[in-house]
Amino acid sequence: MKLREMRPVYVIGIGLHRYRPLSDTPYVRLGLTAVRAALDDAGIAWRDVQGAYTGVTRLGMAVSRPMLRHLGATGIPMTQVENASASGSSAFRLACMEVAAGVSDVVLAMGVDKPAPVQRAESLAGLPSLAGGHIVPFTKYALLADEYMARYGASPADIAAVAVKNHRNGARNPFAHRRKERTPEEVLGDRPIAGHLTRLQCCPVGEGAAAVIVASGEAVDRLGADRARCVRVTASAQRSEELYGPKSFDAELTRETTAAALADAGVAPSGVDVVELHDAFSIEELQYVEAMGLCGEGEAAGRLRAGEFDIGGRCAVSPSGGLLAMGHPVGPTGVGQIAEVTRQLRGEAGDRQQPGARTGIAHMVGVGAVCIVHVLEAAVRDGAAR
Amino acid sequence: MAEPHPAARRAVIADRRPSGPPDLRGIRCTACGRAAFPAQDLGCERCGADGAALRPAALAGAGTVSAAAIVHRHDGPGIGAPFTALAIVLDDGPFVHALLDGDGSPAPGTRVEAVAAGTDDDGGVVEVRFALAERAAGGAE
């Protein structure tokens, strides 16, 4: 059953702890900062929340309660969610499902994380490979960049332009890990990592927290939340990798999952005003905007150059700064995207505001590979939520 | 009894031939025909057939580069940089990531061949890299 055919689900509160390099601050304090901000934003109390899902990847077992108990013990269900880079997106999806199904009326989806050593389960599969530990995410995306440039005649500057835009957006985001505008020369001339990717074209992985509160329409009315600031979640799609041969599995997975989400929401790609996508590496944005249908295959570099994906352009892509500038603390990232899209659809994004934004999507891929896409729609401005 | 550390018994992944590049130890699924690397009996990724349905298959150690990237830095333990990573479509079908035996960044479309880059105490090939086809033919090993 499509989410849109179930009980309507609304984002009623958002909160963040700034993404930043690793510090001595315990995760508990990062997470509580985000949750308290989300409760304040929604105008509700912790005792109104009936369930919690926490996206987290590197903090060990049983993360939620040592943090959330400091809001007052209410006995609600608490569950950790791990889905690699998409952990926060999965936490949000589960919270939406729980409300849509009528199991709960008000649910917290959050993410919190700090850098720490991590083991990939695939390395425990007992199977040999040709390149083993030599192939890490940035290697894979450097290979995809090489293939993209050869296929479409794109230049290193075309790919670096993604980072220039997203660093510009991140410079305006108080919650961003990287808050500095960068020139094309700075991006291209930065320390080389792999292939044509430089350090400023690879996302920073630090610490942070993000929280959103989702609620049913009945709860919105009962709690007296402002309907004009409630953003409806109209689709939630999640898929895992199939066999695509030499094609980029992340792009193919993005194509399938985004198409499913937009179909469920009844929205055409041309109807999307704001996109937060998984730009862990600059090349990804060019591939994903094409895979999402925001432009044709091989057209992304030209459309980006023409300003179509800028704030104020046809469709703002990663107005938060994306993973490249806002950062990728992993557990919180997918939840932080929902916070940004919500802010945009409320018209509260300040100098990052995409004018007239009504429909937004949030997209993450995670190693595995998995892909999760949510579609959100603004409330009708006359006060009646859709 | 303690299991030996996995690193102490690396799998043999290729077999030398009297001439030409070594064959890669892969599988062919007798249920759906899919060829895959590495060899395994856990299950076919296309159709799910497992066990004896997955027959060992010698895959030609030859293919075409679809992408290349020089890796300038790497934090992995015991991994030195720079090195060149390759995406290769093998002539027998599978798409693999591998390392270039040599320097530089070969263009998409370049032909490459497997070379034995590491052997165990019994002479089994446990590490394979790929070299430009004309170089490999000249006897890189």
PDB file of N, CA and C in Angstrom, chain A residues 125 127-131 133-136 138-140 142-144 146-147 150 191-197 243 245-247 249, chain B residues 11 13 34 37-38 40 45-46 66-74 79 83 85-87 89 95-99 108 128 130:
ATOM      1  N   ALA A 125      32.173 -11.845   4.751  1.00  0.00           N
ATOM      2  CA  ALA A 125      31.407 -12.802   3.949  1.00  0.00           C
ATOM      3  C   ALA A 125      32.224 -14.042   3.602  1.00  0.00           C
ATOM      4  N   LEU A 127      34.510 -14.244   1.238  1.00  0.00           N
ATOM      5  CA  LEU A 127      34.779 -14.328  -0.200  1.00  0.00           C
ATOM      6  C   LEU A 127      35.977 -13.456  -0.566  1.00  0.00           C
ATOM      7  N   PRO A 128      36.862 -13.968  -1.441  1.00  0.00           N
ATOM      8  CA  PRO A 128      37.992 -13.146  -1.881  1.00  0.00           C
ATOM      9  C   PRO A 128      37.548 -12.109  -2.908  1.00  0.00           C
ATOM     10  N   SER A 129      38.397 -11.119  -3.153  1.00  0.00           N
ATOM     11  CA  SER A 129      38.130 -10.136  -4.205  1.00  0.00           C
ATOM     12  C   SER A 129      39.459  -9.839  -4.885  1.00  0.00           C
ATOM     13  N   LEU A 130      39.391  -9.086  -5.968  1.00  0.00           N
ATOM     14  CA  LEU A 130      40.615  -8.763  -6.703  1.00  0.00           C
ATOM     15  C   LEU A 130      41.334  -7.559  -6.115  1.00  0.00           C
ATOM     16  N   ALA A 131      40.604  -6.649  -5.505  1.00  0.00           N
ATOM     17  CA  ALA A 131      41.229  -5.408  -5.050  1.00  0.00           C
ATOM     18  C   ALA A 131      41.097  -5.185  -3.546  1.00  0.00           C
ATOM     19  N   GLY A 133      40.786  -4.277   0.171  1.00  0.00           N
ATOM     20  CA  GLY A 133      40.667  -3.010   0.886  1.00  0.00           C
ATOM     21  C   GLY A 133      41.119  -1.802   0.089  1.00  0.00           C
ATOM     22  N   HIS A 134      41.666  -2.030  -1.118  1.00  0.00           N
ATOM     23  CA  HIS A 134      42.107  -0.887  -1.919  1.00  0.00           C
ATOM     24  C   HIS A 134      40.914  -0.068  -2.431  1.00  0.00           C
ATOM     25  N   ILE A 135      39.754  -0.720  -2.594  1.00  0.00           N
ATOM     26  CA  ILE A 135      38.588  -0.020  -3.140  1.00  0.00           C
ATOM     27  C   ILE A 135      37.726   0.460  -1.978  1.00  0.00           C
ATOM     28  N   VAL A 136      37.760   1.753  -1.726  1.00  0.00           N
ATOM     29  CA  VAL A 136      36.920   2.371  -0.697  1.00  0.00           C
ATOM     30  C   VAL A 136      35.960   3.305  -1.427  1.00  0.00           C
ATOM     31  N   PHE A 138      35.639   6.495  -1.956  1.00  0.00           N
ATOM     32  CA  PHE A 138      36.130   7.532  -2.869  1.00  0.00           C
ATOM     33  C   PHE A 138      36.771   6.933  -4.113  1.00  0.00           C
ATOM     34  N   THR A 139      37.321   5.705  -4.004  1.00  0.00           N
ATOM     35  CA  THR A 139      37.888   5.052  -5.181  1.00  0.00           C
ATOM     36  C   THR A 139      36.783   4.736  -6.185  1.00  0.00           C
ATOM     37  N   LYS A 140      35.698   4.189  -5.656  1.00  0.00           N
ATOM     38  CA  LYS A 140      34.581   3.807  -6.521  1.00  0.00           C
ATOM     39  C   LYS A 140      34.035   5.027  -7.256  1.00  0.00           C
ATOM     40  N   ALA A 142      35.614   7.864  -7.826  1.00  0.00           N
ATOM     41  CA  ALA A 142      36.612   8.376  -8.768  1.00  0.00           C
ATOM     42  C   ALA A 142      36.524   7.595 -10.077  1.00  0.00           C
ATOM     43  N   LEU A 143      36.285   6.293  -9.991  1.00  0.00           N
ATOM     44  CA  LEU A 143      36.107   5.474 -11.195  1.00  0.00           C
ATOM     45  C   LEU A 143      34.842   5.903 -11.948  1.00  0.00           C
ATOM     46  N   LEU A 144      33.774   6.159 -11.217  1.00  0.00           N
ATOM     47  CA  LEU A 144      32.538   6.598 -11.871  1.00  0.00           C
ATOM     48  C   LEU A 144      32.727   7.958 -12.544  1.00  0.00           C
ATOM     49  N   ASP A 146      35.525   9.064 -13.826  1.00  0.00           N
ATOM     50  CA  ASP A 146      36.312   8.821 -15.042  1.00  0.00           C
ATOM     51  C   ASP A 146      35.408   8.325 -16.167  1.00  0.00           C
ATOM     52  N   GLU A 147      34.513   7.398 -15.827  1.00  0.00           N
ATOM     53  CA  GLU A 147      33.620   6.833 -16.838  1.00  0.00           C
ATOM     54  C   GLU A 147      32.639   7.902 -17.349  1.00  0.00           C
ATOM     55  N   ALA A 150      34.370  10.329 -19.702  1.00  0.00           N
ATOM     56  CA  ALA A 150      34.635   9.722 -21.013  1.00  0.00           C
ATOM     57  C   ALA A 150      33.351   9.612 -21.827  1.00  0.00           C
ATOM     58  N   ARG A 191      43.879  19.303  -2.307  1.00  0.00           N
ATOM     59  CA  ARG A 191      44.656  18.054  -2.248  1.00  0.00           C
ATOM     60  C   ARG A 191      43.964  16.944  -3.033  1.00  0.00           C
ATOM     61  N   PRO A 192      44.681  16.287  -3.963  1.00  0.00           N
ATOM     62  CA  PRO A 192      44.057  15.199  -4.719  1.00  0.00           C
ATOM     63  C   PRO A 192      43.830  13.977  -3.838  1.00  0.00           C
ATOM     64  N   ILE A 193      42.681  13.325  -4.026  1.00  0.00           N
ATOM     65  CA  ILE A 193      42.368  12.116  -3.258  1.00  0.00           C
ATOM     66  C   ILE A 193      42.438  10.896  -4.171  1.00  0.00           C
ATOM     67  N   ALA A 194      41.578  10.877  -5.187  1.00  0.00           N
ATOM     68  CA  ALA A 194      41.588   9.762  -6.136  1.00  0.00           C
ATOM     69  C   ALA A 194      41.039  10.262  -7.460  1.00  0.00           C
ATOM     70  N   GLY A 195      41.679   9.859  -8.558  1.00  0.00           N
ATOM     71  CA  GLY A 195      41.252  10.322  -9.864  1.00  0.00           C
ATOM     72  C   GLY A 195      41.211  11.844  -9.877  1.00  0.00           C
ATOM     73  N   HIS A 196      40.079  12.410 -10.331  1.00  0.00           N
ATOM     74  CA  HIS A 196      39.958  13.867 -10.380  1.00  0.00           C
ATOM     75  C   HIS A 196      39.311  14.429  -9.122  1.00  0.00           C
ATOM     76  N   LEU A 197      38.975  13.586  -8.174  1.00  0.00           N
ATOM     77  CA  LEU A 197      38.342  14.070  -6.942  1.00  0.00           C
ATOM     78  C   LEU A 197      39.390  14.651  -5.995  1.00  0.00           C
ATOM     79  N   LEU A 243      21.130  -6.458 -10.181  1.00  0.00           N
ATOM     80  CA  LEU A 243      22.317  -6.679 -11.018  1.00  0.00           C
ATOM     81  C   LEU A 243      22.267  -5.725 -12.202  1.00  0.00           C
ATOM     82  N   GLY A 245      25.237  -4.923 -14.117  1.00  0.00           N
ATOM     83  CA  GLY A 245      26.432  -4.999 -14.942  1.00  0.00           C
ATOM     84  C   GLY A 245      27.368  -3.851 -14.608  1.00  0.00           C
ATOM     85  N   PRO A 246      28.013  -3.283 -15.636  1.00  0.00           N
ATOM     86  CA  PRO A 246      29.002  -2.231 -15.358  1.00  0.00           C
ATOM     87  C   PRO A 246      28.402  -0.871 -15.062  1.00  0.00           C
ATOM     88  N   LYS A 247      27.066  -0.714 -15.137  1.00  0.00           N
ATOM     89  CA  LYS A 247      26.461   0.587 -14.832  1.00  0.00           C
ATOM     90  C   LYS A 247      26.661   0.927 -13.351  1.00  0.00           C
ATOM     91  N   PHE A 249      25.756   1.215  -9.929  1.00  0.00           N
ATOM     92  CA  PHE A 249      24.586   0.681  -9.234  1.00  0.00           C
ATOM     93  C   PHE A 249      23.897   1.749  -8.399  1.00  0.00           C
TER      94      PHE A 249
ATOM     95  N   ALA B  11      42.713 -17.143  -0.100  1.00  0.00           N
ATOM     96  CA  ALA B  11      42.146 -18.043  -1.104  1.00  0.00           C
ATOM     97  C   ALA B  11      42.929 -17.960  -2.409  1.00  0.00           C
ATOM     98  N   ILE B  13      42.826 -17.600  -6.130  1.00  0.00           N
ATOM     99  CA  ILE B  13      41.776 -16.986  -6.947  1.00  0.00           C
ATOM    100  C   ILE B  13      42.025 -17.130  -8.444  1.00  0.00           C
ATOM    101  N   ARG B  34      24.506 -17.565 -15.498  1.00  0.00           N
ATOM    102  CA  ARG B  34      25.296 -16.402 -15.106  1.00  0.00           C
ATOM    103  C   ARG B  34      26.708 -16.804 -14.697  1.00  0.00           C
ATOM    104  N   PHE B  37      32.437 -13.881 -10.533  1.00  0.00           N
ATOM    105  CA  PHE B  37      33.675 -13.962  -9.785  1.00  0.00           C
ATOM    106  C   PHE B  37      33.430 -13.293  -8.451  1.00  0.00           C
ATOM    107  N   PRO B  38      33.937 -13.816  -7.314  1.00  0.00           N
ATOM    108  CA  PRO B  38      34.765 -15.002  -7.171  1.00  0.00           C
ATOM    109  C   PRO B  38      33.930 -16.286  -7.104  1.00  0.00           C
ATOM    110  N   GLN B  40      32.061 -19.271  -5.461  1.00  0.00           N
ATOM    111  CA  GLN B  40      31.348 -19.442  -4.186  1.00  0.00           C
ATOM    112  C   GLN B  40      30.195 -20.404  -4.407  1.00  0.00           C
ATOM    113  N   GLU B  45      23.642 -14.864  -7.568  1.00  0.00           N
ATOM    114  CA  GLU B  45      23.054 -13.543  -7.332  1.00  0.00           C
ATOM    115  C   GLU B  45      21.886 -13.239  -8.261  1.00  0.00           C
ATOM    116  N   ARG B  46      21.792 -13.986  -9.369  1.00  0.00           N
ATOM    117  CA  ARG B  46      20.664 -13.700 -10.267  1.00  0.00           C
ATOM    118  C   ARG B  46      19.445 -14.543  -9.900  1.00  0.00           C
ATOM    119  N   SER B  66      36.662  -0.060 -18.170  1.00  0.00           N
ATOM    120  CA  SER B  66      35.561   0.894 -18.330  1.00  0.00           C
ATOM    121  C   SER B  66      35.856   2.198 -17.591  1.00  0.00           C
ATOM    122  N   ALA B  67      36.783   2.145 -16.615  1.00  0.00           N
ATOM    123  CA  ALA B  67      37.193   3.370 -15.917  1.00  0.00           C
ATOM    124  C   ALA B  67      38.480   3.108 -15.159  1.00  0.00           C
ATOM    125  N   ALA B  68      39.235   4.184 -14.931  1.00  0.00           N
ATOM    126  CA  ALA B  68      40.480   4.080 -14.168  1.00  0.00           C
ATOM    127  C   ALA B  68      40.632   5.310 -13.292  1.00  0.00           C
ATOM    128  N   ALA B  69      41.301   5.155 -12.157  1.00  0.00           N
ATOM    129  CA  ALA B  69      41.559   6.302 -11.278  1.00  0.00           C
ATOM    130  C   ALA B  69      42.842   6.071 -10.504  1.00  0.00           C
ATOM    131  N   ILE B  70      43.715   7.060 -10.533  1.00  0.00           N
ATOM    132  CA  ILE B  70      44.922   7.001  -9.712  1.00  0.00           C
ATOM    133  C   ILE B  70      44.539   7.406  -8.292  1.00  0.00           C
ATOM    134  N   VAL B  71      44.789   6.523  -7.332  1.00  0.00           N
ATOM    135  CA  VAL B  71      44.482   6.819  -5.936  1.00  0.00           C
ATOM    136  C   VAL B  71      45.721   7.458  -5.308  1.00  0.00           C
ATOM    137  N   HIS B  72      45.547   8.713  -4.857  1.00  0.00           N
ATOM    138  CA  HIS B  72      46.696   9.482  -4.380  1.00  0.00           C
ATOM    139  C   HIS B  72      46.991   9.250  -2.919  1.00  0.00           C
ATOM    140  N   ARG B  73      45.959   8.890  -2.162  1.00  0.00           N
ATOM    141  CA  ARG B  73      46.176   8.648  -0.724  1.00  0.00           C
ATOM    142  C   ARG B  73      45.208   7.578  -0.264  1.00  0.00           C
ATOM    143  N   HIS B  74      45.625   6.795   0.724  1.00  0.00           N
ATOM    144  CA  HIS B  74      44.794   5.710   1.222  1.00  0.00           C
ATOM    145  C   HIS B  74      45.175   5.451   2.677  1.00  0.00           C
ATOM    146  N   ILE B  79      48.409  -0.450   3.004  1.00  0.00           N
ATOM    147  CA  ILE B  79      48.112  -0.099   1.616  1.00  0.00           C
ATOM    148  C   ILE B  79      48.868   1.174   1.269  1.00  0.00           C
ATOM    149  N   PHE B  83      48.415   4.246  -6.330  1.00  0.00           N
ATOM    150  CA  PHE B  83      48.195   3.068  -7.160  1.00  0.00           C
ATOM    151  C   PHE B  83      47.017   3.389  -8.079  1.00  0.00           C
ATOM    152  N   ALA B  85      43.421   2.213  -9.597  1.00  0.00           N
ATOM    153  CA  ALA B  85      42.262   1.318  -9.518  1.00  0.00           C
ATOM    154  C   ALA B  85      41.583   1.266 -10.884  1.00  0.00           C
ATOM    155  N   LEU B  86      41.096   0.087 -11.235  1.00  0.00           N
ATOM    156  CA  LEU B  86      40.445  -0.112 -12.525  1.00  0.00           C
ATOM    157  C   LEU B  86      39.053  -0.696 -12.345  1.00  0.00           C
ATOM    158  N   ALA B  87      38.141  -0.296 -13.217  1.00  0.00           N
ATOM    159  CA  ALA B  87      36.867  -1.001 -13.383  1.00  0.00           C
ATOM    160  C   ALA B  87      36.983  -1.731 -14.719  1.00  0.00           C
ATOM    161  N   VAL B  89      35.373  -4.780 -17.434  1.00  0.00           N
ATOM    162  CA  VAL B  89      34.374  -5.758 -17.871  1.00  0.00           C
ATOM    163  C   VAL B  89      35.147  -6.941 -18.456  1.00  0.00           C
ATOM    164  N   PHE B  95      31.767  -7.975 -14.123  1.00  0.00           N
ATOM    165  CA  PHE B  95      32.309  -6.625 -13.951  1.00  0.00           C
ATOM    166  C   PHE B  95      33.056  -6.624 -12.620  1.00  0.00           C
ATOM    167  N   VAL B  96      34.344  -6.246 -12.658  1.00  0.00           N
ATOM    168  CA  VAL B  96      35.156  -6.313 -11.442  1.00  0.00           C
ATOM    169  C   VAL B  96      35.934  -5.018 -11.237  1.00  0.00           C
ATOM    170  N   HIS B  97      36.293  -4.763  -9.983  1.00  0.00           N
ATOM    171  CA  HIS B  97      37.273  -3.741  -9.651  1.00  0.00           C
ATOM    172  C   HIS B  97      38.593  -4.449  -9.397  1.00  0.00           C
ATOM    173  N   ALA B  98      39.684  -3.901  -9.897  1.00  0.00           N
ATOM    174  CA  ALA B  98      40.994  -4.522  -9.729  1.00  0.00           C
ATOM    175  C   ALA B  98      42.053  -3.434  -9.744  1.00  0.00           C
ATOM    176  N   LEU B  99      43.300  -3.843  -9.548  1.00  0.00           N
ATOM    177  CA  LEU B  99      44.408  -2.887  -9.516  1.00  0.00           C
ATOM    178  C   LEU B  99      45.250  -3.043 -10.772  1.00  0.00           C
ATOM    179  N   PRO B 108      39.252   4.513 -20.912  1.00  0.00           N
ATOM    180  CA  PRO B 108      38.197   3.527 -21.125  1.00  0.00           C
ATOM    181  C   PRO B 108      38.350   2.895 -22.507  1.00  0.00           C
ATOM    182  N   VAL B 128      45.918 -11.059  -7.866  1.00  0.00           N
ATOM    183  CA  VAL B 128      45.923 -10.828  -9.307  1.00  0.00           C
ATOM    184  C   VAL B 128      45.828  -9.336  -9.556  1.00  0.00           C
ATOM    185  N   PHE B 130      46.017  -6.400 -13.044  1.00  0.00           N
ATOM    186  CA  PHE B 130      45.813  -6.386 -14.491  1.00  0.00           C
ATOM    187  C   PHE B 130      46.820  -5.430 -15.124  1.00  0.00           C
TER     188      PHE B 130
END
